[in-house]
Coordinates of N, CA and C in Angstrom, one line a residue:
Chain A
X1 N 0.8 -1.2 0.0 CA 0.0 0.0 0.0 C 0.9 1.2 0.0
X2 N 0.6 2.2 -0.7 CA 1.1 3.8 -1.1 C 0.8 4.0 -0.1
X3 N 1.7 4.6 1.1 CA 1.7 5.6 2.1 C 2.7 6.5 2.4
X4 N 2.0 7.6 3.4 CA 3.4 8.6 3.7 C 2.7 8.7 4.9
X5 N 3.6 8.7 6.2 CA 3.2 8.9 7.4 C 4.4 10.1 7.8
X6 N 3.6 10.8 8.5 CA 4.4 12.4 9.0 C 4.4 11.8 10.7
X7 N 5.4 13.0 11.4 CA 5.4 13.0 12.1 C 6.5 13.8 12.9
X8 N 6.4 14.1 14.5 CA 7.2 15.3 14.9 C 6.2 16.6 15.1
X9 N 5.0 16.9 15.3 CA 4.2 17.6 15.5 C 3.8 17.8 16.7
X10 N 4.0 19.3 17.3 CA 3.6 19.4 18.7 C 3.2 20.9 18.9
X11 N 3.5 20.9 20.5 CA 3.0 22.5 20.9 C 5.2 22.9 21.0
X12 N 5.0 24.2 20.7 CA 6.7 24.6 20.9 C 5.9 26.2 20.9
X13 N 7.0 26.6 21.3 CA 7.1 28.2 21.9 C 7.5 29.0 20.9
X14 N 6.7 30.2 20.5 CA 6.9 31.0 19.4 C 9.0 31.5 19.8
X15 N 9.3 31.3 18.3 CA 10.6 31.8 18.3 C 11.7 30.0 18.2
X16 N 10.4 29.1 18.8 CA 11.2 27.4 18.5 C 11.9 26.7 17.2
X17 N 11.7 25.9 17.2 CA 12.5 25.5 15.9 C 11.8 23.9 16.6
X18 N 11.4 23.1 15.2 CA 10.8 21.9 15.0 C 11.6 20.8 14.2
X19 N 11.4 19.9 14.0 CA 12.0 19.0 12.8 C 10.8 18.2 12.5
X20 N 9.9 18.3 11.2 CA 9.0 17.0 10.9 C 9.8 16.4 10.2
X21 N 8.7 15.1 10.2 CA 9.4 13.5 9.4 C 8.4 13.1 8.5
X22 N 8.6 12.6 7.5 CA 7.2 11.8 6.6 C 8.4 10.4 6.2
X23 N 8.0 9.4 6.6 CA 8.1 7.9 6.5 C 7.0 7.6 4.9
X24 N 7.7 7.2 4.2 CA 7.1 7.0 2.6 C 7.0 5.5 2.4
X25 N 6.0 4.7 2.5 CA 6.2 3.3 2.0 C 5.2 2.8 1.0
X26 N 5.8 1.6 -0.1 CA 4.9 1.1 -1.0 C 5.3 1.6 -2.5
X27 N 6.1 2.1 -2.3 CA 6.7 3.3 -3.6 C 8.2 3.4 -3.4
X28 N 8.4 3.5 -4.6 CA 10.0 3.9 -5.0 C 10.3 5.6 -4.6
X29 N 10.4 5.8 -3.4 CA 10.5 7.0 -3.0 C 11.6 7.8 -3.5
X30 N 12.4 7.6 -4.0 CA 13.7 8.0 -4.8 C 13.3 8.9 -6.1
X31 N 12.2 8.3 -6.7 CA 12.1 8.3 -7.9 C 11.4 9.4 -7.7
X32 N 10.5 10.4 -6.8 CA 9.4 10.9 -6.9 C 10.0 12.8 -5.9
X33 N 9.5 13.5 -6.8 CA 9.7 14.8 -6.0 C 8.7 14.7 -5.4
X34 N 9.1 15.5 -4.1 CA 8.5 15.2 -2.4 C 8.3 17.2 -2.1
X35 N 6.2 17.3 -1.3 CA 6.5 18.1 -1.0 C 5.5 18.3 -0.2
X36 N 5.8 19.2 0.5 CA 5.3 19.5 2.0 C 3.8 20.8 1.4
X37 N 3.1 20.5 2.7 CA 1.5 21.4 2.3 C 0.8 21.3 3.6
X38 N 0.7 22.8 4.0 CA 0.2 23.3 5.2 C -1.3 24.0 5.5
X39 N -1.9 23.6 6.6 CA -3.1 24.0 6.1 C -3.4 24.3 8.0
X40 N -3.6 25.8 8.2 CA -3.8 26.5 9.3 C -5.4 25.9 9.7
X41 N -5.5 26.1 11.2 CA -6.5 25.3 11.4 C -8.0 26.5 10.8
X42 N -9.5 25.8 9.7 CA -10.0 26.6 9.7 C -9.9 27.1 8.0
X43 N -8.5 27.3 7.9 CA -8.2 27.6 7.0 C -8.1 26.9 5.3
X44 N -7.6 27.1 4.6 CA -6.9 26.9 3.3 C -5.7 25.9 3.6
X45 N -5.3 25.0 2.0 CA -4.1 24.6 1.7 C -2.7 25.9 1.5
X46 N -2.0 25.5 1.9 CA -1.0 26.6 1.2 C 0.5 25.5 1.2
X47 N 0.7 25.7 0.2 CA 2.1 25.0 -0.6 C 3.6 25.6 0.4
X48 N 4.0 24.5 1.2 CA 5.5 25.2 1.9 C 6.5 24.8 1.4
X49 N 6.8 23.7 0.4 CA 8.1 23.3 0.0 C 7.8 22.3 -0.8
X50 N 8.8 22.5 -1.8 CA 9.3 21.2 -2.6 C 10.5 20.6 -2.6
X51 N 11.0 19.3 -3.0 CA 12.5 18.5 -3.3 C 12.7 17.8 -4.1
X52 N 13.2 18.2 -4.9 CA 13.3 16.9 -6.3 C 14.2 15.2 -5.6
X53 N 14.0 14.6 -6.6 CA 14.5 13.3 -6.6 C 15.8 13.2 -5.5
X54 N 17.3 14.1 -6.2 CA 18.2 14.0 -5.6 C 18.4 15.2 -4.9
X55 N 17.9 15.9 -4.5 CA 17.5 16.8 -3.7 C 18.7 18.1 -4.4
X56 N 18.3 18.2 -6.0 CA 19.1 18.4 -6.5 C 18.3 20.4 -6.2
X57 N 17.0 20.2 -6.6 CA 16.2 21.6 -6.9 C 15.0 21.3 -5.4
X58 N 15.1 22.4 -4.4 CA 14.6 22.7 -3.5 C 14.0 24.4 -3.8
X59 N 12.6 24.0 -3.3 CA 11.7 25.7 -3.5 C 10.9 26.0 -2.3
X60 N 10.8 27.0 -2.1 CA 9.9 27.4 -0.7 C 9.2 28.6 -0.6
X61 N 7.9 28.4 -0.4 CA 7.0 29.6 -0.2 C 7.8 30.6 0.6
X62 N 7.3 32.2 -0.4 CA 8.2 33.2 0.6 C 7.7 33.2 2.1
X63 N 6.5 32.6 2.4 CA 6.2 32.7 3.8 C 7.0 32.0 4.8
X64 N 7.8 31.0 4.5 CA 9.0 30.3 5.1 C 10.2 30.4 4.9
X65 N 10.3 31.1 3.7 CA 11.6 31.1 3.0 C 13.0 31.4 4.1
X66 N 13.9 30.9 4.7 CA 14.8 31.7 5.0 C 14.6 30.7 6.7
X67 N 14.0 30.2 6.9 CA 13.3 29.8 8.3 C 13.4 28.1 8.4
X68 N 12.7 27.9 7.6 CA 12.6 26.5 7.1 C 13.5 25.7 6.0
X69 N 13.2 24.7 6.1 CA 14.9 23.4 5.5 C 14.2 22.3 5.1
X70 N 13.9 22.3 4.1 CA 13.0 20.8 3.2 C 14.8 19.5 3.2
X71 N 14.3 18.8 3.3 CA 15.4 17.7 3.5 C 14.9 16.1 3.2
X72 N 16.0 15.5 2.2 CA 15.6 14.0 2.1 C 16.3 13.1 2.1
X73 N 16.2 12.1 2.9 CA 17.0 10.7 2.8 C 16.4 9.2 2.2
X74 N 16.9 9.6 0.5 CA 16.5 8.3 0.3 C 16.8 6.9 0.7
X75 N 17.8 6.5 1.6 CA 18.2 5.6 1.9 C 17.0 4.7 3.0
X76 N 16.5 6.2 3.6 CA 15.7 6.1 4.6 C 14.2 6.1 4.0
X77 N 14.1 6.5 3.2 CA 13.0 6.8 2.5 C 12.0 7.6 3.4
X78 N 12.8 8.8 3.5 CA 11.8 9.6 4.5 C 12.2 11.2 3.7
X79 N 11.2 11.9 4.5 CA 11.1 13.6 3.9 C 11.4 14.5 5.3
X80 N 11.7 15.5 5.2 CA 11.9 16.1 6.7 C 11.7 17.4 6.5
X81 N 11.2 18.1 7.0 CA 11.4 19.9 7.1 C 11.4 20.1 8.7
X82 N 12.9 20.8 8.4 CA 13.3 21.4 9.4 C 12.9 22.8 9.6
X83 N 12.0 23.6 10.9 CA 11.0 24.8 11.0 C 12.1 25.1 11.9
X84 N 12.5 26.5 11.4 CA 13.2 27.2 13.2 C 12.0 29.1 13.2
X85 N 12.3 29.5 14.4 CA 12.4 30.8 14.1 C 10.5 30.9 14.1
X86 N 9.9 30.1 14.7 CA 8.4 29.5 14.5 C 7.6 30.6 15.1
X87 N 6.4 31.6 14.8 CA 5.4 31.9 14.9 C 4.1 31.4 14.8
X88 N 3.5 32.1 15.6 CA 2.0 31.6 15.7 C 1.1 31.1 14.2
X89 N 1.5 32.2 13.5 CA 1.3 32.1 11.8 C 1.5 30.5 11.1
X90 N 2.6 29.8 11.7 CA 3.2 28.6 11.7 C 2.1 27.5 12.1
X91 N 1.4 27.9 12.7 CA 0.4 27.0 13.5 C -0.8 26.3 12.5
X92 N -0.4 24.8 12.0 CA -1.0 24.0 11.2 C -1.2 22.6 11.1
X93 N -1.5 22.0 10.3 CA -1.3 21.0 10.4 C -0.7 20.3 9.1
X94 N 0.6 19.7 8.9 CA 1.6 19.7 8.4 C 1.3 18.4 7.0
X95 N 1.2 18.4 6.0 CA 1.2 17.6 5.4 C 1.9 17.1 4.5
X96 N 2.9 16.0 4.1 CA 3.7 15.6 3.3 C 2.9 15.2 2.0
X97 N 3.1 15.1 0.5 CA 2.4 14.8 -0.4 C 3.2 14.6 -1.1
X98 N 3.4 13.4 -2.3 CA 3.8 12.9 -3.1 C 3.6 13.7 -4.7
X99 N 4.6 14.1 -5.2 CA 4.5 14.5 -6.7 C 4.4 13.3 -7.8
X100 N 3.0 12.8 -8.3 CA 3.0 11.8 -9.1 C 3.2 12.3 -10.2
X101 N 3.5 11.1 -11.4 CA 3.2 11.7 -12.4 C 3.5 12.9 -13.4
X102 N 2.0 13.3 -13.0 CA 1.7 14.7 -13.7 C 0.7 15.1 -12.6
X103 N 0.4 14.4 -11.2 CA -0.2 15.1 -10.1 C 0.8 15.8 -9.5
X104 N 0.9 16.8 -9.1 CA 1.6 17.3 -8.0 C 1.5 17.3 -7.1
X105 N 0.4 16.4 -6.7 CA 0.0 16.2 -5.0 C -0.8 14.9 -5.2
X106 N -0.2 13.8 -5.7 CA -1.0 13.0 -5.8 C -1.6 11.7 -4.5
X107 N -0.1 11.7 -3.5 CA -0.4 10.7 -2.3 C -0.1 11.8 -0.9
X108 N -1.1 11.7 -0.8 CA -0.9 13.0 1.0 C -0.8 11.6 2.2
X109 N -0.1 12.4 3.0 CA -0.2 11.9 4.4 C -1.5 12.2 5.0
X110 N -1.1 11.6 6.6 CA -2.5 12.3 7.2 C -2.7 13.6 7.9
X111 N -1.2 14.0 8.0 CA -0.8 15.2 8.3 C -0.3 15.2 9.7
X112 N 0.7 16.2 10.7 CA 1.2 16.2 11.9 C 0.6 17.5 12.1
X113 N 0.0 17.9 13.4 CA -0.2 19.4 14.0 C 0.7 20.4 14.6
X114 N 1.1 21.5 14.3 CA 2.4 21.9 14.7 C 1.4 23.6 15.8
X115 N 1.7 23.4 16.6 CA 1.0 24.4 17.7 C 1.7 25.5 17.9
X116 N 2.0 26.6 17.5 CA 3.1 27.5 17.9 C 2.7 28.8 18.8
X117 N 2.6 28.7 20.3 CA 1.7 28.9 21.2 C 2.9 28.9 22.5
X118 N 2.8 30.3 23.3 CA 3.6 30.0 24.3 C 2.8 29.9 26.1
Chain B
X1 N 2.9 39.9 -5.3 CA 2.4 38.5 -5.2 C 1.3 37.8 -5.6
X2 N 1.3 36.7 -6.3 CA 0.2 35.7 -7.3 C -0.7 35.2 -6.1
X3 N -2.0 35.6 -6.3 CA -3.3 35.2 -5.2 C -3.9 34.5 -6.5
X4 N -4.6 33.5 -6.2 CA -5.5 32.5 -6.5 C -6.5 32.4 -6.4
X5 N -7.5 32.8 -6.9 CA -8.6 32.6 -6.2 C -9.9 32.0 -6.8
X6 N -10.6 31.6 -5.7 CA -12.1 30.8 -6.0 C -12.8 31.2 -5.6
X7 N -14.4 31.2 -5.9 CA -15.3 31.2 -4.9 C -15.0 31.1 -3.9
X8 N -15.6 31.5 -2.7 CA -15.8 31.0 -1.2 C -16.9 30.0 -1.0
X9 N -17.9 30.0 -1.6 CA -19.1 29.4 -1.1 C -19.6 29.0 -2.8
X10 N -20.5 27.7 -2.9 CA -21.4 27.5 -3.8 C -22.4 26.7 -3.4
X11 N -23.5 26.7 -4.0 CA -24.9 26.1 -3.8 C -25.3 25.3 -5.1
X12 N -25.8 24.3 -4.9 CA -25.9 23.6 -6.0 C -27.2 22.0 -5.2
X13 N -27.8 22.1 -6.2 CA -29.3 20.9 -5.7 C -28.8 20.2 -5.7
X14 N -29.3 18.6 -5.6 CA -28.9 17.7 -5.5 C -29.3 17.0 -7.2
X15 N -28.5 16.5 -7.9 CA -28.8 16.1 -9.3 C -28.4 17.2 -10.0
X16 N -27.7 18.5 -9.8 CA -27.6 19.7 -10.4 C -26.3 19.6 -10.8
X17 N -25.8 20.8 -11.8 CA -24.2 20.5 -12.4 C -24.0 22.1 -11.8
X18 N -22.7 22.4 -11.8 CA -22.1 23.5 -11.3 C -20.8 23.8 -11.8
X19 N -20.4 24.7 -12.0 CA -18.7 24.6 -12.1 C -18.2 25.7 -11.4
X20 N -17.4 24.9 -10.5 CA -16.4 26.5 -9.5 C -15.0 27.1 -10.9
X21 N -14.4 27.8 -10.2 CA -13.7 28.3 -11.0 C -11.9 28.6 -10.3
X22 N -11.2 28.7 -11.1 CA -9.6 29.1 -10.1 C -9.1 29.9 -11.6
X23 N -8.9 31.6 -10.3 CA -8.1 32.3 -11.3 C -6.7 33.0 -11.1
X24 N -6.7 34.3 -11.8 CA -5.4 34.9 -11.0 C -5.9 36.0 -10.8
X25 N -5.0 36.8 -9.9 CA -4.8 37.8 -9.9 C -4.8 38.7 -10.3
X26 N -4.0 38.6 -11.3 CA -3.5 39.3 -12.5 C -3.2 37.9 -13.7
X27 N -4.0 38.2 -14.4 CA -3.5 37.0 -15.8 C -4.3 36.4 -16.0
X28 N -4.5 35.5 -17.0 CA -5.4 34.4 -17.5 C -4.6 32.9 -16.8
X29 N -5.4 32.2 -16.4 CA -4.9 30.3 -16.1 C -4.9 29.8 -17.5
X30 N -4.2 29.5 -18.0 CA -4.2 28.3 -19.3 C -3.6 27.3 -18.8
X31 N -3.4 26.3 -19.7 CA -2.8 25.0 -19.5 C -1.5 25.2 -18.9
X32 N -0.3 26.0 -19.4 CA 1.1 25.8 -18.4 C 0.9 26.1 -17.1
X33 N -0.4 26.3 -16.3 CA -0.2 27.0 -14.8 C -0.6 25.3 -14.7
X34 N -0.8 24.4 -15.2 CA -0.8 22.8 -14.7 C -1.9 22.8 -13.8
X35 N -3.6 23.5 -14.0 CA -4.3 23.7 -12.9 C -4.4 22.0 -12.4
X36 N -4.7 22.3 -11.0 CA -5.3 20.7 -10.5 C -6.4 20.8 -9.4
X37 N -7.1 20.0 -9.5 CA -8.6 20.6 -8.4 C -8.7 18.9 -7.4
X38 N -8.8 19.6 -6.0 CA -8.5 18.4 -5.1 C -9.8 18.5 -4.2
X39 N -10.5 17.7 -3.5 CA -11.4 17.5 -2.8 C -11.1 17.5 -1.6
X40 N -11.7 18.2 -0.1 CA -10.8 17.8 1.1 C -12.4 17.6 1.9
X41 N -12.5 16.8 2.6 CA -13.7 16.3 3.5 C -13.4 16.7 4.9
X42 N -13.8 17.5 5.7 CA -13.6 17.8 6.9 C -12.7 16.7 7.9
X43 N -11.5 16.9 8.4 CA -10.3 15.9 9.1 C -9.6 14.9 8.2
X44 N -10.1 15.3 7.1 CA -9.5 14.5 5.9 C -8.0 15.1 5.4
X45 N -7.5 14.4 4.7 CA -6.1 14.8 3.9 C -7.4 14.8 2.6
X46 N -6.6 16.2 1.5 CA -7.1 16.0 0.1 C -7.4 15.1 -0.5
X47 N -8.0 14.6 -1.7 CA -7.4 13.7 -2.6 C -7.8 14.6 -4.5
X48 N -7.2 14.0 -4.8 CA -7.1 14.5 -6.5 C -8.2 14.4 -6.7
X49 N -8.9 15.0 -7.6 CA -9.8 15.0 -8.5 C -9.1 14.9 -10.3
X50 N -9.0 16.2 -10.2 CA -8.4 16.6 -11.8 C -6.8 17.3 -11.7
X51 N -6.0 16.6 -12.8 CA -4.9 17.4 -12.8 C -4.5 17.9 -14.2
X52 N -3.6 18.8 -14.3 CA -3.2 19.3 -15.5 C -4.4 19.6 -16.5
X53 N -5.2 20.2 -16.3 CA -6.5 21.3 -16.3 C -7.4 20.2 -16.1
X54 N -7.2 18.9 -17.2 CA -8.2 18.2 -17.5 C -8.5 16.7 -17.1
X55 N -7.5 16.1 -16.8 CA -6.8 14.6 -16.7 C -8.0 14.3 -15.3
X56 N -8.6 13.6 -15.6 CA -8.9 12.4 -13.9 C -7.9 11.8 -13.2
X57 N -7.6 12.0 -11.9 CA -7.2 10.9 -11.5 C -8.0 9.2 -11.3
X58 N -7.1 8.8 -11.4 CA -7.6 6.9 -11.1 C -9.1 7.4 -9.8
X59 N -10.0 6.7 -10.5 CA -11.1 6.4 -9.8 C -11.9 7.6 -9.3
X60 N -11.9 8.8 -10.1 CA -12.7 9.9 -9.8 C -13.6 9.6 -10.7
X61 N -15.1 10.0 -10.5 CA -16.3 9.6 -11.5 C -16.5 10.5 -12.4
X62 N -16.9 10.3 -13.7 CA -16.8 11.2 -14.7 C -17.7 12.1 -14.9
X63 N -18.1 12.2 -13.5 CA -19.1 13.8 -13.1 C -18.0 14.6 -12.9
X64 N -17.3 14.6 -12.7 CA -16.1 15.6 -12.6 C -15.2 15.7 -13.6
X65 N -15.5 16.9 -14.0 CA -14.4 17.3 -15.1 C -13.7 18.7 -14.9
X66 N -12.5 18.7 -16.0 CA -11.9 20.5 -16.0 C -11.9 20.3 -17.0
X67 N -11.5 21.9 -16.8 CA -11.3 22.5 -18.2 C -10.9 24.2 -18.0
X68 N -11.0 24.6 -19.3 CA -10.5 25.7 -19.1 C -11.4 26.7 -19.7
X69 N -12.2 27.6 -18.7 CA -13.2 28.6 -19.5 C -13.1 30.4 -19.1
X70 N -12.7 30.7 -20.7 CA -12.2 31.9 -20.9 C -10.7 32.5 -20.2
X71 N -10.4 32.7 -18.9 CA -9.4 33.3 -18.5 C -9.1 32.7 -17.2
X72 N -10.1 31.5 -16.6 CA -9.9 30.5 -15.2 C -9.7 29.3 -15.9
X73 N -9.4 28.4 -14.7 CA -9.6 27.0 -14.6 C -11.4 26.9 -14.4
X74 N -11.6 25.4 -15.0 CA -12.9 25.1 -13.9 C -12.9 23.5 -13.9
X75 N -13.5 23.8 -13.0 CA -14.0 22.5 -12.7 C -15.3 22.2 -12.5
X76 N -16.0 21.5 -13.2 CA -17.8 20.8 -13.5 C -18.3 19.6 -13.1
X77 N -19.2 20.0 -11.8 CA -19.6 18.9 -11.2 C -21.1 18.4 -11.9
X78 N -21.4 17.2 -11.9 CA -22.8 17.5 -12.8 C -23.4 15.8 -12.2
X79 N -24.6 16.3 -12.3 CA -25.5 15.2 -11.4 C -24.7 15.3 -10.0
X80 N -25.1 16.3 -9.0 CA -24.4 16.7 -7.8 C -25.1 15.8 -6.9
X81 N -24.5 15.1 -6.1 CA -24.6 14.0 -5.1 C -24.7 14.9 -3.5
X82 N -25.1 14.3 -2.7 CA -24.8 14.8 -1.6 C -23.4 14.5 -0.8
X83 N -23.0 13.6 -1.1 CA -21.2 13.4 -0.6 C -20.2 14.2 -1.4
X84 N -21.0 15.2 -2.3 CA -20.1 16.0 -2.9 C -19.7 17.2 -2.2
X85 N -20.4 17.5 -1.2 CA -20.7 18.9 -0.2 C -19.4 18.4 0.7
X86 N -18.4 19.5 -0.1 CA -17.2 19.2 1.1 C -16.3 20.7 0.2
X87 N -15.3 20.9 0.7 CA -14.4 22.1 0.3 C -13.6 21.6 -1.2
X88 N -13.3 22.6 -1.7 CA -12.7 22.0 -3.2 C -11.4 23.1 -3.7
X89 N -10.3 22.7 -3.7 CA -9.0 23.6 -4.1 C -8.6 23.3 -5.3
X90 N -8.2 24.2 -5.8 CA -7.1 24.5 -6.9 C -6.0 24.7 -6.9
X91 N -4.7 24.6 -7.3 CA -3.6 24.8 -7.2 C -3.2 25.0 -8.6
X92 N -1.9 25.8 -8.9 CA -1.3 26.4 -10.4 C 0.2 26.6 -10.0
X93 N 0.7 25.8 -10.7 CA 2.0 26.6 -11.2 C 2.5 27.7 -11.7
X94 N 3.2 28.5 -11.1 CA 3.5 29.9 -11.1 C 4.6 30.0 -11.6
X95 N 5.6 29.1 -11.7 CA 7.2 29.1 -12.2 C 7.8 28.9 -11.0
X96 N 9.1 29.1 -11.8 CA 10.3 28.6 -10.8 C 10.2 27.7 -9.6
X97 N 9.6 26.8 -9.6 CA 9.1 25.3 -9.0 C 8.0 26.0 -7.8
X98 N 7.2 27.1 -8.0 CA 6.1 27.4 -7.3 C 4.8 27.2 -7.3
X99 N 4.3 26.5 -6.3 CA 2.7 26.1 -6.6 C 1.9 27.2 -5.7
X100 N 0.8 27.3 -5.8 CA 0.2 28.3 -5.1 C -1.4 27.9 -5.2
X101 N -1.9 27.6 -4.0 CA -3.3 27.4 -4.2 C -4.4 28.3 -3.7
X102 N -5.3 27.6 -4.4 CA -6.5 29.0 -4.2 C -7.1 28.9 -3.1
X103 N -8.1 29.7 -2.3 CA -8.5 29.8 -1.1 C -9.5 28.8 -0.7
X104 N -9.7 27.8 -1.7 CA -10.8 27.3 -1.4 C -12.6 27.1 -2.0
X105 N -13.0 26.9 -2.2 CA -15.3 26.7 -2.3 C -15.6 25.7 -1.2
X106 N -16.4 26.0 -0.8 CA -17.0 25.3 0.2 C -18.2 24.8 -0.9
X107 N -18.7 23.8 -1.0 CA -19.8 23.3 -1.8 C -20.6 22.7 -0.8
X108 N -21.9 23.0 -0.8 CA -23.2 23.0 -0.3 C -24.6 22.2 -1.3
X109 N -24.5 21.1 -1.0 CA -25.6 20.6 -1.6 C -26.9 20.0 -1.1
X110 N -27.9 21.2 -1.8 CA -29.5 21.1 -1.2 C -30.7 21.5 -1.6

């Protein structure tokens, strides 16, 4: 079975710094650009990062840009964004998603909650 | 900065067709913005519907379609179900490996 399981989602203190994880199984995870998608509670999807295959081409919404660290270990077959520097604005629930294809979001996780709250 | 936008809200009967819409800001959506329209069900993760304006994903019903009308995306729901009443996004490629999605439609069926 196609899965991606996240994880690393908590309450941290505005100004913290986080590390998520997405665990990718059932798929040639190597093969597939990897990207993260955030969704405030209430709110909308909003796009926070992408990684290609060899983590050759990495992109990041200006809302993170400079803060955050998209990261991948195919060995491990996992995805990571590293959050520092975290505001309340931050506060979501974190979703990893697989670039199929010609989908760009074609396998989502179930998502991690990231609380940024002092 | 490139805003996206959709409807907020739509109404539509049950057995009715509809189509929401995803635009810009500034500019017309044609095919290179790669529109894609995803379904999200309340505590749900999304799932695909349409990608690359027009494409189905595997096992979406062919009440759902895109396309592209006039200067948006759309997407056309037709014989509207009641399990269709759930939020619906769009997303576009903007360049230089940037996606950007729209704010959302809430769909309302009644």
């Amino acid at each position: 079975e196609v899965q991606l399981v996240e994880s690393g989602g908590g309450l941290v203190k505005p100004g913290g710094s986080l590390r998520l994880s997405c665990a990718a199984s059932g798929f040639s995870f190597s093969y597939h650009t990897m990207n993260w998608v955030r969704q405030a509670p209430g709110k909308g999807l909003e796009w926070v990062s992408s990684i290609s295959t060899g983590s050759h081409y990495i992109y990041y919404a200006d809302s993170v840009k400079g803060r955050f660290t998209i990261s991948r270990d195919n060995a491990k077959n996992s995805l990571y964004l590293q959050m520092t520097s975290l505001s309340a604005e931050d506060t979501a629930v974190y979703y990893c998603a697989r670039y199929g294809d010609a989908d760009p979001f074609d396998i989502w996780g179930q998502g991690t909650m990231v609380t940024v709250s002092s | 900065q490139t805003v996206v936008t959709q409807e907020p809200s739509f109404s539509v009967s049950p057995g009715g067709t509809i189509t929401l819409t995803c635009g810009l800001s500034s500019g017309s959506v044609s095919p290179n913005y790669y529109p894609s329209w995803y379904q999200q069900t309340p505590g749900q993760a999304p799932r695909t519907l349409i990608y690359s304006t027009n494409t189905r994903s595997s096992g979406v019903p062919d009440r759902f379609s895109g396309s592209i009308l006039g200067s948006k995306a759309a997407l056309t729901i037709t014989g509207a179900q009641a399990d269709d009443e759930c939020e619906y996004y769009c997303v576009l490629y903007i360049g230089s490996g940037i996606w950007v999605f729209g704010g959302g439609t809430k769909l309302t069926v009644l």
